[in-house]
Amino acid sequence: MPVRHIHVILDNERASLLRAWGSTQAEEGLIRKDLFSEREARSQIEMLYDALTKGVSASIESDALDPEADCWDDLRAALAEVTRERTKRGVSTGEMAAFVLALKYPLFERLGATVDDTNGGVLIEAINQFTRLIDAVSLYTTELCISERDKTIKRQQDEMMELASPVVELWDRIIAVPLVGTLDSMRAQEVMENTLSAIVDKKADIVIIDITGVVTVDTQVAQHLIRTAAAVRLMGGEAIISGISPRIAQTMVQLGVDTGEIRTRSSLRMALADAFRTLETDVVIRTAK
Amino acid sequence: MAQAAGLFMVDEIMLVAIDEDINDSDIVALQDRLSEEVYANDAQGIVIDISALEIVDTFVGRIIAQLAGIGILLDAPTYLVGMRPAVAMTLVELGMTLPSVKTARNLQHAVTRLRAAR
């Protein structure tokens, strides 16, 4: 009757086990006083502990701790809540797993002390069962942590796509596409789509693609820029690439990037002046006296 | 055979309006007709309007490049106007940037540039 023994200990020694669990965590540096108040940490531990006890008591009948069974739903829900709360405050995945595993040894000690077992069979079975359960739980916690993190990454990616590529109208028939950050294939595609539809909407003849904010230009980024310029030309517009810093100019030459007939200018200011010249637009700025 | 493209001679400039449902044999026939007409009418320039075209493939892209090549040989500079964004993107994806073809945003621009070049 290994499961019954576990249940008896969990039930009778709740206070001392909770204390022991907490102090094991403290020894391993898992109590993050910088992130959690003591009260919060204790209420989290109690919530997990009670859900675990409930699951174990439901398993007495079958005398097996099957981590897949439905009786652990409460534990899973509690874990999900604790994990979400902790990862949000910056607790690492490893710390979360260790946090769960820390319950094992205090329980084993008490099992050894209370189970009166001459040949050790029941004790070994109980330890076996409980280890399997806690391992599964800590694995589940790790998965939860990772999926939380994946969600964050996905959200950030979406946000980055949204703020990625505004197209601004600088003047009649002149639009600018300021690029910031890194330019991967997906963003490059979006930039091209936005740019081309802006040519139609704004009746633009000149498109200035400004890469001042682009950190690095490799062959792939250069390829994207050249393709966008080619598509702009096919639609009857003209692309000017501006914001080429001395460093980027060097890299592009070293990479053997051939921009062909695309106009390139060092700054947005030069590109705009160039666009005015092409469109034969005279701009006079008067200052009030 | 239904005409899949209209050819109009306006002020010594040959206007070519391509229909949206042009097929491969139509466009080959167009190439034939266009070269005859440009030669016969002594056109000073060609403007191909593809604003109706929603789908292009490499074949159509190549024929368009050839039309421009014919124009150059017959001393009629060729402008391509009205390309849709999706079409432009497709052609670029296919690697057909049509470097030999002159482009303009609309008919008006193309005609103005042809006049200026005279």
mmCIF file of N, CA and C in Angstrom, chain A residues 9-120:
data_model
loop_
_atom_site.group_PDB
_atom_site.id
_atom_site.type_symbol
_atom_site.label_atom_id
_atom_site.label_comp_id
_atom_site.label_asym_id
_atom_site.label_seq_id
_atom_site.Cartn_x
_atom_site.Cartn_y
_atom_site.Cartn_z
ATOM 1 N N ILE A 9 1.447 10.544 5.153
ATOM 2 C CA ILE A 9 2.478 11.527 5.483
ATOM 3 C C ILE A 9 2.099 12.926 5.011
ATOM 4 N N LEU A 10 1.615 12.994 3.771
ATOM 5 C CA LEU A 10 1.226 14.303 3.227
ATOM 6 C C LEU A 10 0.160 14.949 4.101
ATOM 7 N N ASP A 11 -0.755 14.082 4.604
ATOM 8 C CA ASP A 11 -1.891 14.574 5.363
ATOM 9 C C ASP A 11 -1.483 14.993 6.782
ATOM 10 N N ASN A 12 -0.737 14.114 7.444
ATOM 11 C CA ASN A 12 -0.405 14.365 8.851
ATOM 12 C C ASN A 12 0.683 15.400 9.033
ATOM 13 N N GLU A 13 1.629 15.386 8.116
ATOM 14 C CA GLU A 13 2.813 16.223 8.330
ATOM 15 C C GLU A 13 2.786 17.474 7.481
ATOM 16 N N ARG A 14 1.590 17.938 7.174
ATOM 17 C CA ARG A 14 1.474 19.075 6.260
ATOM 18 C C ARG A 14 2.356 20.246 6.693
ATOM 19 N N ALA A 15 2.214 20.638 7.968
ATOM 20 C CA ALA A 15 2.940 21.820 8.448
ATOM 21 C C ALA A 15 4.446 21.624 8.351
ATOM 22 N N SER A 16 4.931 20.449 8.846
ATOM 23 C CA SER A 16 6.383 20.260 8.878
ATOM 24 C C SER A 16 6.939 20.065 7.472
ATOM 25 N N LEU A 17 6.160 19.376 6.603
ATOM 26 C CA LEU A 17 6.627 19.164 5.226
ATOM 27 C C LEU A 17 6.712 20.485 4.472
ATOM 28 N N LEU A 18 5.681 21.318 4.681
ATOM 29 C CA LEU A 18 5.690 22.622 4.005
ATOM 30 C C LEU A 18 6.914 23.410 4.428
ATOM 31 N N ARG A 19 7.209 23.345 5.760
ATOM 32 C CA ARG A 19 8.373 24.064 6.258
ATOM 33 C C ARG A 19 9.654 23.491 5.629
ATOM 34 N N ALA A 20 9.706 22.160 5.590
ATOM 35 C CA ALA A 20 10.900 21.508 5.045
ATOM 36 C C ALA A 20 11.073 21.812 3.553
ATOM 37 N N TRP A 21 9.947 21.770 2.848
ATOM 38 C CA TRP A 21 9.983 22.073 1.411
ATOM 39 C C TRP A 21 10.525 23.488 1.213
ATOM 40 N N GLY A 22 9.967 24.412 1.979
ATOM 41 C CA GLY A 22 10.407 25.807 1.900
ATOM 42 C C GLY A 22 11.881 25.949 2.207
ATOM 43 N N SER A 23 12.368 25.217 3.252
ATOM 44 C CA SER A 23 13.766 25.427 3.630
ATOM 45 C C SER A 23 14.708 24.751 2.645
ATOM 46 N N THR A 24 14.294 23.618 2.055
ATOM 47 C CA THR A 24 15.119 23.020 0.995
ATOM 48 C C THR A 24 15.287 24.004 -0.142
ATOM 49 N N GLN A 25 14.175 24.653 -0.474
ATOM 50 C CA GLN A 25 14.239 25.655 -1.542
ATOM 51 C C GLN A 25 15.185 26.777 -1.164
ATOM 52 N N ALA A 26 15.126 27.166 0.128
ATOM 53 C CA ALA A 26 15.976 28.262 0.573
ATOM 54 C C ALA A 26 17.442 27.868 0.486
ATOM 55 N N GLU A 27 17.745 26.596 0.883
ATOM 56 C CA GLU A 27 19.129 26.122 0.823
ATOM 57 C C GLU A 27 19.674 26.168 -0.594
ATOM 58 N N GLU A 28 18.807 25.812 -1.537
ATOM 59 C CA GLU A 28 19.266 25.785 -2.927
ATOM 60 C C GLU A 28 19.143 27.152 -3.592
ATOM 61 N N GLY A 29 18.829 28.159 -2.815
ATOM 62 C CA GLY A 29 18.750 29.518 -3.349
ATOM 63 C C GLY A 29 17.544 29.732 -4.247
ATOM 64 N N LEU A 30 16.493 28.954 -3.983
ATOM 65 C CA LEU A 30 15.330 29.057 -4.868
ATOM 66 C C LEU A 30 14.263 30.006 -4.331
ATOM 67 N N ILE A 31 14.468 30.482 -3.110
ATOM 68 C CA ILE A 31 13.520 31.476 -2.599
ATOM 69 C C ILE A 31 14.004 32.835 -3.074
ATOM 70 N N ARG A 32 13.251 33.426 -3.952
ATOM 71 C CA ARG A 32 13.697 34.690 -4.498
ATOM 72 C C ARG A 32 13.018 35.826 -3.761
ATOM 73 N N LYS A 33 13.685 36.247 -2.688
ATOM 74 C CA LYS A 33 13.088 37.333 -1.892
ATOM 75 C C LYS A 33 13.035 38.626 -2.688
ATOM 76 N N ASP A 34 13.926 38.710 -3.704
ATOM 77 C CA ASP A 34 13.903 39.920 -4.521
ATOM 78 C C ASP A 34 12.668 39.967 -5.410
ATOM 79 N N LEU A 35 12.094 38.791 -5.707
ATOM 80 C CA LEU A 35 10.953 38.754 -6.615
ATOM 81 C C LEU A 35 9.629 38.511 -5.895
ATOM 82 N N PHE A 36 9.691 37.797 -4.758
ATOM 83 C CA PHE A 36 8.451 37.440 -4.068
ATOM 84 C C PHE A 36 8.523 37.775 -2.585
ATOM 85 N N SER A 37 7.414 38.201 -2.040
ATOM 86 C CA SER A 37 7.366 38.354 -0.594
ATOM 87 C C SER A 37 7.226 36.956 -0.008
ATOM 88 N N GLU A 38 7.607 36.816 1.282
ATOM 89 C CA GLU A 38 7.556 35.507 1.908
ATOM 90 C C GLU A 38 6.128 34.948 1.912
ATOM 91 N N ARG A 39 5.180 35.862 2.109
ATOM 92 C CA ARG A 39 3.791 35.418 2.188
ATOM 93 C C ARG A 39 3.315 34.851 0.856
ATOM 94 N N GLU A 40 3.691 35.537 -0.215
ATOM 95 C CA GLU A 40 3.309 35.060 -1.551
ATOM 96 C C GLU A 40 3.893 33.679 -1.804
ATOM 97 N N ALA A 41 5.204 33.546 -1.489
ATOM 98 C CA ALA A 41 5.877 32.276 -1.723
ATOM 99 C C ALA A 41 5.173 31.169 -0.929
ATOM 100 N N ARG A 42 4.803 31.467 0.348
ATOM 101 C CA ARG A 42 4.177 30.437 1.163
ATOM 102 C C ARG A 42 2.817 30.051 0.598
ATOM 103 N N SER A 43 2.049 31.045 0.143
ATOM 104 C CA SER A 43 0.710 30.707 -0.358
ATOM 105 C C SER A 43 0.803 29.900 -1.657
ATOM 106 N N GLN A 44 1.839 30.174 -2.443
ATOM 107 C CA GLN A 44 2.034 29.378 -3.665
ATOM 108 C C GLN A 44 2.361 27.928 -3.313
ATOM 109 N N ILE A 45 3.277 27.768 -2.333
ATOM 110 C CA ILE A 45 3.668 26.418 -1.939
ATOM 111 C C ILE A 45 2.465 25.660 -1.391
ATOM 112 N N GLU A 46 1.664 26.344 -0.569
ATOM 113 C CA GLU A 46 0.500 25.677 0.021
ATOM 114 C C GLU A 46 -0.500 25.264 -1.046
ATOM 115 N N MET A 47 -0.697 26.133 -2.011
ATOM 116 C CA MET A 47 -1.652 25.818 -3.079
ATOM 117 C C MET A 47 -1.228 24.546 -3.816
ATOM 118 N N LEU A 48 0.083 24.491 -4.158
ATOM 119 C CA LEU A 48 0.601 23.317 -4.866
ATOM 120 C C LEU A 48 0.483 22.071 -3.987
ATOM 121 N N TYR A 49 0.848 22.245 -2.736
ATOM 122 C CA TYR A 49 0.852 21.115 -1.810
ATOM 123 C C TYR A 49 -0.549 20.516 -1.668
ATOM 124 N N ASP A 50 -1.544 21.391 -1.497
ATOM 125 C CA ASP A 50 -2.900 20.890 -1.304
ATOM 126 C C ASP A 50 -3.432 20.196 -2.547
ATOM 127 N N ALA A 51 -3.093 20.754 -3.712
ATOM 128 C CA ALA A 51 -3.526 20.111 -4.959
ATOM 129 C C ALA A 51 -2.876 18.736 -5.087
ATOM 130 N N LEU A 52 -1.607 18.651 -4.665
ATOM 131 C CA LEU A 52 -0.881 17.376 -4.725
ATOM 132 C C LEU A 52 -1.524 16.361 -3.783
ATOM 133 N N THR A 53 -1.817 16.803 -2.556
ATOM 134 C CA THR A 53 -2.436 15.906 -1.576
ATOM 135 C C THR A 53 -3.756 15.360 -2.101
ATOM 136 N N LYS A 54 -4.523 16.246 -2.723
ATOM 137 C CA LYS A 54 -5.827 15.851 -3.257
ATOM 138 C C LYS A 54 -5.662 14.756 -4.320
ATOM 139 N N GLY A 55 -4.673 14.967 -5.189
ATOM 140 C CA GLY A 55 -4.421 13.992 -6.248
ATOM 141 C C GLY A 55 -3.999 12.648 -5.660
ATOM 142 N N VAL A 56 -3.129 12.705 -4.644
ATOM 143 C CA VAL A 56 -2.649 11.458 -4.036
ATOM 144 C C VAL A 56 -3.818 10.717 -3.365
ATOM 145 N N SER A 57 -4.682 11.482 -2.673
ATOM 146 C CA SER A 57 -5.782 10.814 -1.983
ATOM 147 C C SER A 57 -6.746 10.175 -2.987
ATOM 148 N N ALA A 58 -6.847 10.771 -4.180
ATOM 149 C CA ALA A 58 -7.710 10.189 -5.206
ATOM 150 C C ALA A 58 -7.086 8.935 -5.795
ATOM 151 N N SER A 59 -5.757 8.794 -5.600
ATOM 152 C CA SER A 59 -5.070 7.644 -6.201
ATOM 153 C C SER A 59 -4.936 6.453 -5.250
ATOM 154 N N ILE A 60 -5.416 6.596 -3.987
ATOM 155 C CA ILE A 60 -5.276 5.501 -3.010
ATOM 156 C C ILE A 60 -5.950 4.237 -3.520
ATOM 157 N N GLU A 61 -7.104 4.440 -4.100
ATOM 158 C CA GLU A 61 -7.918 3.320 -4.606
ATOM 159 C C GLU A 61 -7.120 2.443 -5.559
ATOM 160 N N SER A 62 -6.520 3.105 -6.575
ATOM 161 C CA SER A 62 -5.813 2.332 -7.607
ATOM 162 C C SER A 62 -4.415 1.946 -7.136
ATOM 163 N N ASP A 63 -3.943 2.582 -6.038
ATOM 164 C CA ASP A 63 -2.628 2.319 -5.476
ATOM 165 C C ASP A 63 -1.500 2.543 -6.477
ATOM 166 N N ALA A 64 -1.703 3.552 -7.355
ATOM 167 C CA ALA A 64 -0.638 3.900 -8.291
ATOM 168 C C ALA A 64 -0.726 5.384 -8.590
ATOM 169 N N LEU A 65 0.447 6.034 -8.687
ATOM 170 C CA LEU A 65 0.455 7.460 -8.999
ATOM 171 C C LEU A 65 0.726 7.624 -10.493
ATOM 172 N N ASP A 66 -0.361 7.648 -11.243
ATOM 173 C CA ASP A 66 -0.221 7.771 -12.695
ATOM 174 C C ASP A 66 -0.250 9.249 -13.060
ATOM 175 N N PRO A 67 0.884 9.793 -13.516
ATOM 176 C CA PRO A 67 0.930 11.235 -13.786
ATOM 177 C C PRO A 67 -0.060 11.673 -14.882
ATOM 178 N N GLU A 68 -0.523 10.699 -15.692
ATOM 179 C CA GLU A 68 -1.432 11.041 -16.790
ATOM 180 C C GLU A 68 -2.876 11.142 -16.329
ATOM 181 N N ALA A 69 -3.168 10.659 -15.099
ATOM 182 C CA ALA A 69 -4.567 10.532 -14.677
ATOM 183 C C ALA A 69 -5.250 11.887 -14.501
ATOM 184 N N ASP A 70 -6.586 11.833 -14.500
ATOM 185 C CA ASP A 70 -7.375 13.071 -14.399
ATOM 186 C C ASP A 70 -7.321 13.705 -13.016
ATOM 187 N N CYS A 71 -6.972 12.872 -11.973
ATOM 188 C CA CYS A 71 -7.038 13.405 -10.618
ATOM 189 C C CYS A 71 -5.981 14.478 -10.369
ATOM 190 N N TRP A 72 -5.062 14.714 -11.334
ATOM 191 C CA TRP A 72 -4.032 15.748 -11.162
ATOM 192 C C TRP A 72 -4.422 17.068 -11.810
ATOM 193 N N ASP A 73 -5.666 17.162 -12.287
ATOM 194 C CA ASP A 73 -6.078 18.394 -12.971
ATOM 195 C C ASP A 73 -5.885 19.628 -12.095
ATOM 196 N N ASP A 74 -6.249 19.469 -10.801
ATOM 197 C CA ASP A 74 -6.107 20.605 -9.882
ATOM 198 C C ASP A 74 -4.656 21.022 -9.764
ATOM 199 N N LEU A 75 -3.773 20.013 -9.679
ATOM 200 C CA LEU A 75 -2.347 20.285 -9.555
ATOM 201 C C LEU A 75 -1.821 21.004 -10.796
ATOM 202 N N ARG A 76 -2.309 20.509 -11.940
ATOM 203 C CA ARG A 76 -1.873 21.146 -13.188
ATOM 204 C C ARG A 76 -2.292 22.605 -13.231
ATOM 205 N N ALA A 77 -3.546 22.851 -12.832
ATOM 206 C CA ALA A 77 -4.055 24.228 -12.852
ATOM 207 C C ALA A 77 -3.242 25.108 -11.892
ATOM 208 N N ALA A 78 -2.965 24.551 -10.692
ATOM 209 C CA ALA A 78 -2.203 25.323 -9.707
ATOM 210 C C ALA A 78 -0.806 25.615 -10.228
ATOM 211 N N LEU A 79 -0.201 24.592 -10.846
ATOM 212 C CA LEU A 79 1.143 24.764 -11.409
ATOM 213 C C LEU A 79 1.147 25.839 -12.484
ATOM 214 N N ALA A 80 0.117 25.788 -13.338
ATOM 215 C CA ALA A 80 0.040 26.762 -14.421
ATOM 216 C C ALA A 80 0.010 28.174 -13.847
ATOM 217 N N GLU A 81 -0.773 28.332 -12.780
ATOM 218 C CA GLU A 81 -0.896 29.668 -12.194
ATOM 219 C C GLU A 81 0.429 30.127 -11.591
ATOM 220 N N VAL A 82 1.026 29.220 -10.781
ATOM 221 C CA VAL A 82 2.290 29.570 -10.134
ATOM 222 C C VAL A 82 3.371 29.848 -11.173
ATOM 223 N N THR A 83 3.435 28.979 -12.187
ATOM 224 C CA THR A 83 4.463 29.147 -13.215
ATOM 225 C C THR A 83 4.313 30.482 -13.936
ATOM 226 N N ARG A 84 3.053 30.794 -14.301
ATOM 227 C CA ARG A 84 2.833 32.045 -15.019
ATOM 228 C C ARG A 84 3.287 33.232 -14.160
ATOM 229 N N GLU A 85 2.879 33.174 -12.893
ATOM 230 C CA GLU A 85 3.203 34.264 -11.979
ATOM 231 C C GLU A 85 4.724 34.403 -11.836
ATOM 232 N N ARG A 86 5.407 33.245 -11.720
ATOM 233 C CA ARG A 86 6.850 33.282 -11.463
ATOM 234 C C ARG A 86 7.641 33.676 -12.707
ATOM 235 N N THR A 87 7.281 33.099 -13.878
ATOM 236 C CA THR A 87 8.057 33.450 -15.081
ATOM 237 C C THR A 87 7.870 34.912 -15.416
ATOM 238 N N LYS A 88 6.671 35.439 -15.106
ATOM 239 C CA LYS A 88 6.429 36.857 -15.394
ATOM 240 C C LYS A 88 7.412 37.719 -14.615
ATOM 241 N N ARG A 89 7.782 37.244 -13.408
ATOM 242 C CA ARG A 89 8.702 38.047 -12.598
ATOM 243 C C ARG A 89 10.160 37.671 -12.819
ATOM 244 N N GLY A 90 10.405 36.786 -13.771
ATOM 245 C CA GLY A 90 11.796 36.539 -14.144
ATOM 246 C C GLY A 90 12.444 35.335 -13.496
ATOM 247 N N VAL A 91 11.644 34.394 -12.978
ATOM 248 C CA VAL A 91 12.240 33.169 -12.450
ATOM 249 C C VAL A 91 12.592 32.273 -13.642
ATOM 250 N N SER A 92 13.776 31.653 -13.615
ATOM 251 C CA SER A 92 14.201 30.891 -14.786
ATOM 252 C C SER A 92 13.546 29.515 -14.800
ATOM 253 N N THR A 93 13.626 28.874 -15.972
ATOM 254 C CA THR A 93 13.019 27.567 -16.154
ATOM 255 C C THR A 93 13.615 26.535 -15.203
ATOM 256 N N GLY A 94 14.938 26.559 -15.099
ATOM 257 C CA GLY A 94 15.624 25.614 -14.212
ATOM 258 C C GLY A 94 15.195 25.793 -12.770
ATOM 259 N N GLU A 95 15.066 27.023 -12.329
ATOM 260 C CA GLU A 95 14.652 27.306 -10.958
ATOM 261 C C GLU A 95 13.250 26.774 -10.694
ATOM 262 N N MET A 96 12.375 26.911 -11.708
ATOM 263 C CA MET A 96 11.008 26.418 -11.542
ATOM 264 C C MET A 96 10.997 24.900 -11.347
ATOM 265 N N ALA A 97 11.795 24.199 -12.157
ATOM 266 C CA ALA A 97 11.842 22.736 -12.069
ATOM 267 C C ALA A 97 12.413 22.321 -10.708
ATOM 268 N N ALA A 98 13.489 22.985 -10.286
ATOM 269 C CA ALA A 98 14.120 22.659 -9.009
ATOM 270 C C ALA A 98 13.172 22.950 -7.853
ATOM 271 N N PHE A 99 12.375 23.978 -8.008
ATOM 272 C CA PHE A 99 11.377 24.374 -7.016
ATOM 273 C C PHE A 99 10.425 23.207 -6.739
ATOM 274 N N VAL A 100 9.995 22.523 -7.796
ATOM 275 C CA VAL A 100 9.091 21.386 -7.627
ATOM 276 C C VAL A 100 9.843 20.183 -7.055
ATOM 277 N N LEU A 101 11.032 19.924 -7.587
ATOM 278 C CA LEU A 101 11.804 18.746 -7.177
ATOM 279 C C LEU A 101 12.187 18.801 -5.698
ATOM 280 N N ALA A 102 12.254 20.003 -5.135
ATOM 281 C CA ALA A 102 12.703 20.166 -3.753
ATOM 282 C C ALA A 102 11.788 19.476 -2.745
ATOM 283 N N LEU A 103 10.595 19.078 -3.190
ATOM 284 C CA LEU A 103 9.670 18.417 -2.259
ATOM 285 C C LEU A 103 10.069 16.968 -1.973
ATOM 286 N N LYS A 104 10.825 16.388 -2.923
ATOM 287 C CA LYS A 104 11.121 14.953 -2.847
ATOM 288 C C LYS A 104 11.767 14.538 -1.529
ATOM 289 N N TYR A 105 12.914 15.161 -1.196
ATOM 290 C CA TYR A 105 13.734 14.613 -0.111
ATOM 291 C C TYR A 105 13.103 14.728 1.275
ATOM 292 N N PRO A 106 12.471 15.860 1.585
ATOM 293 C CA PRO A 106 11.781 15.906 2.887
ATOM 294 C C PRO A 106 10.747 14.785 3.010
ATOM 295 N N LEU A 107 10.052 14.494 1.920
ATOM 296 C CA LEU A 107 9.036 13.446 1.976
ATOM 297 C C LEU A 107 9.680 12.074 2.144
ATOM 298 N N PHE A 108 10.787 11.839 1.436
ATOM 299 C CA PHE A 108 11.479 10.544 1.552
ATOM 300 C C PHE A 108 11.947 10.298 2.981
ATOM 301 N N GLU A 109 12.513 11.373 3.592
ATOM 302 C CA GLU A 109 12.978 11.227 4.972
ATOM 303 C C GLU A 109 11.856 10.736 5.868
ATOM 304 N N ARG A 110 10.687 11.372 5.720
ATOM 305 C CA ARG A 110 9.560 11.019 6.575
ATOM 306 C C ARG A 110 9.018 9.629 6.267
ATOM 307 N N LEU A 111 9.096 9.280 4.958
ATOM 308 C CA LEU A 111 8.674 7.928 4.578
ATOM 309 C C LEU A 111 9.544 6.910 5.296
ATOM 310 N N GLY A 112 10.860 7.126 5.235
ATOM 311 C CA GLY A 112 11.809 6.217 5.872
ATOM 312 C C GLY A 112 11.581 6.101 7.369
ATOM 313 N N ALA A 113 11.220 7.226 7.965
ATOM 314 C CA ALA A 113 11.050 7.227 9.410
ATOM 315 C C ALA A 113 9.758 6.541 9.852
ATOM 316 N N THR A 114 8.699 6.654 9.033
ATOM 317 C CA THR A 114 7.399 6.158 9.497
ATOM 318 C C THR A 114 7.032 4.773 8.994
ATOM 319 N N VAL A 115 7.462 4.437 7.776
ATOM 320 C CA VAL A 115 7.016 3.152 7.224
ATOM 321 C C VAL A 115 7.775 2.022 7.913
ATOM 322 N N ASP A 116 6.992 1.180 8.536
ATOM 323 C CA ASP A 116 7.600 0.054 9.236
ATOM 324 C C ASP A 116 7.642 -1.107 8.254
ATOM 325 N N ASP A 117 8.812 -1.343 7.721
ATOM 326 C CA ASP A 117 8.866 -2.261 6.585
ATOM 327 C C ASP A 117 10.144 -3.089 6.703
ATOM 328 N N THR A 118 9.998 -4.365 6.968
ATOM 329 C CA THR A 118 11.180 -5.181 7.244
ATOM 330 C C THR A 118 12.032 -5.434 6.017
ATOM 331 N N ASN A 119 11.400 -5.777 4.880
ATOM 332 C CA ASN A 119 12.249 -6.072 3.718
ATOM 333 C C ASN A 119 12.382 -4.904 2.735
ATOM 334 N N GLY A 120 11.727 -3.777 3.038
ATOM 335 C CA GLY A 120 11.937 -2.555 2.241
ATOM 336 C C GLY A 120 11.169 -2.470 0.940
#
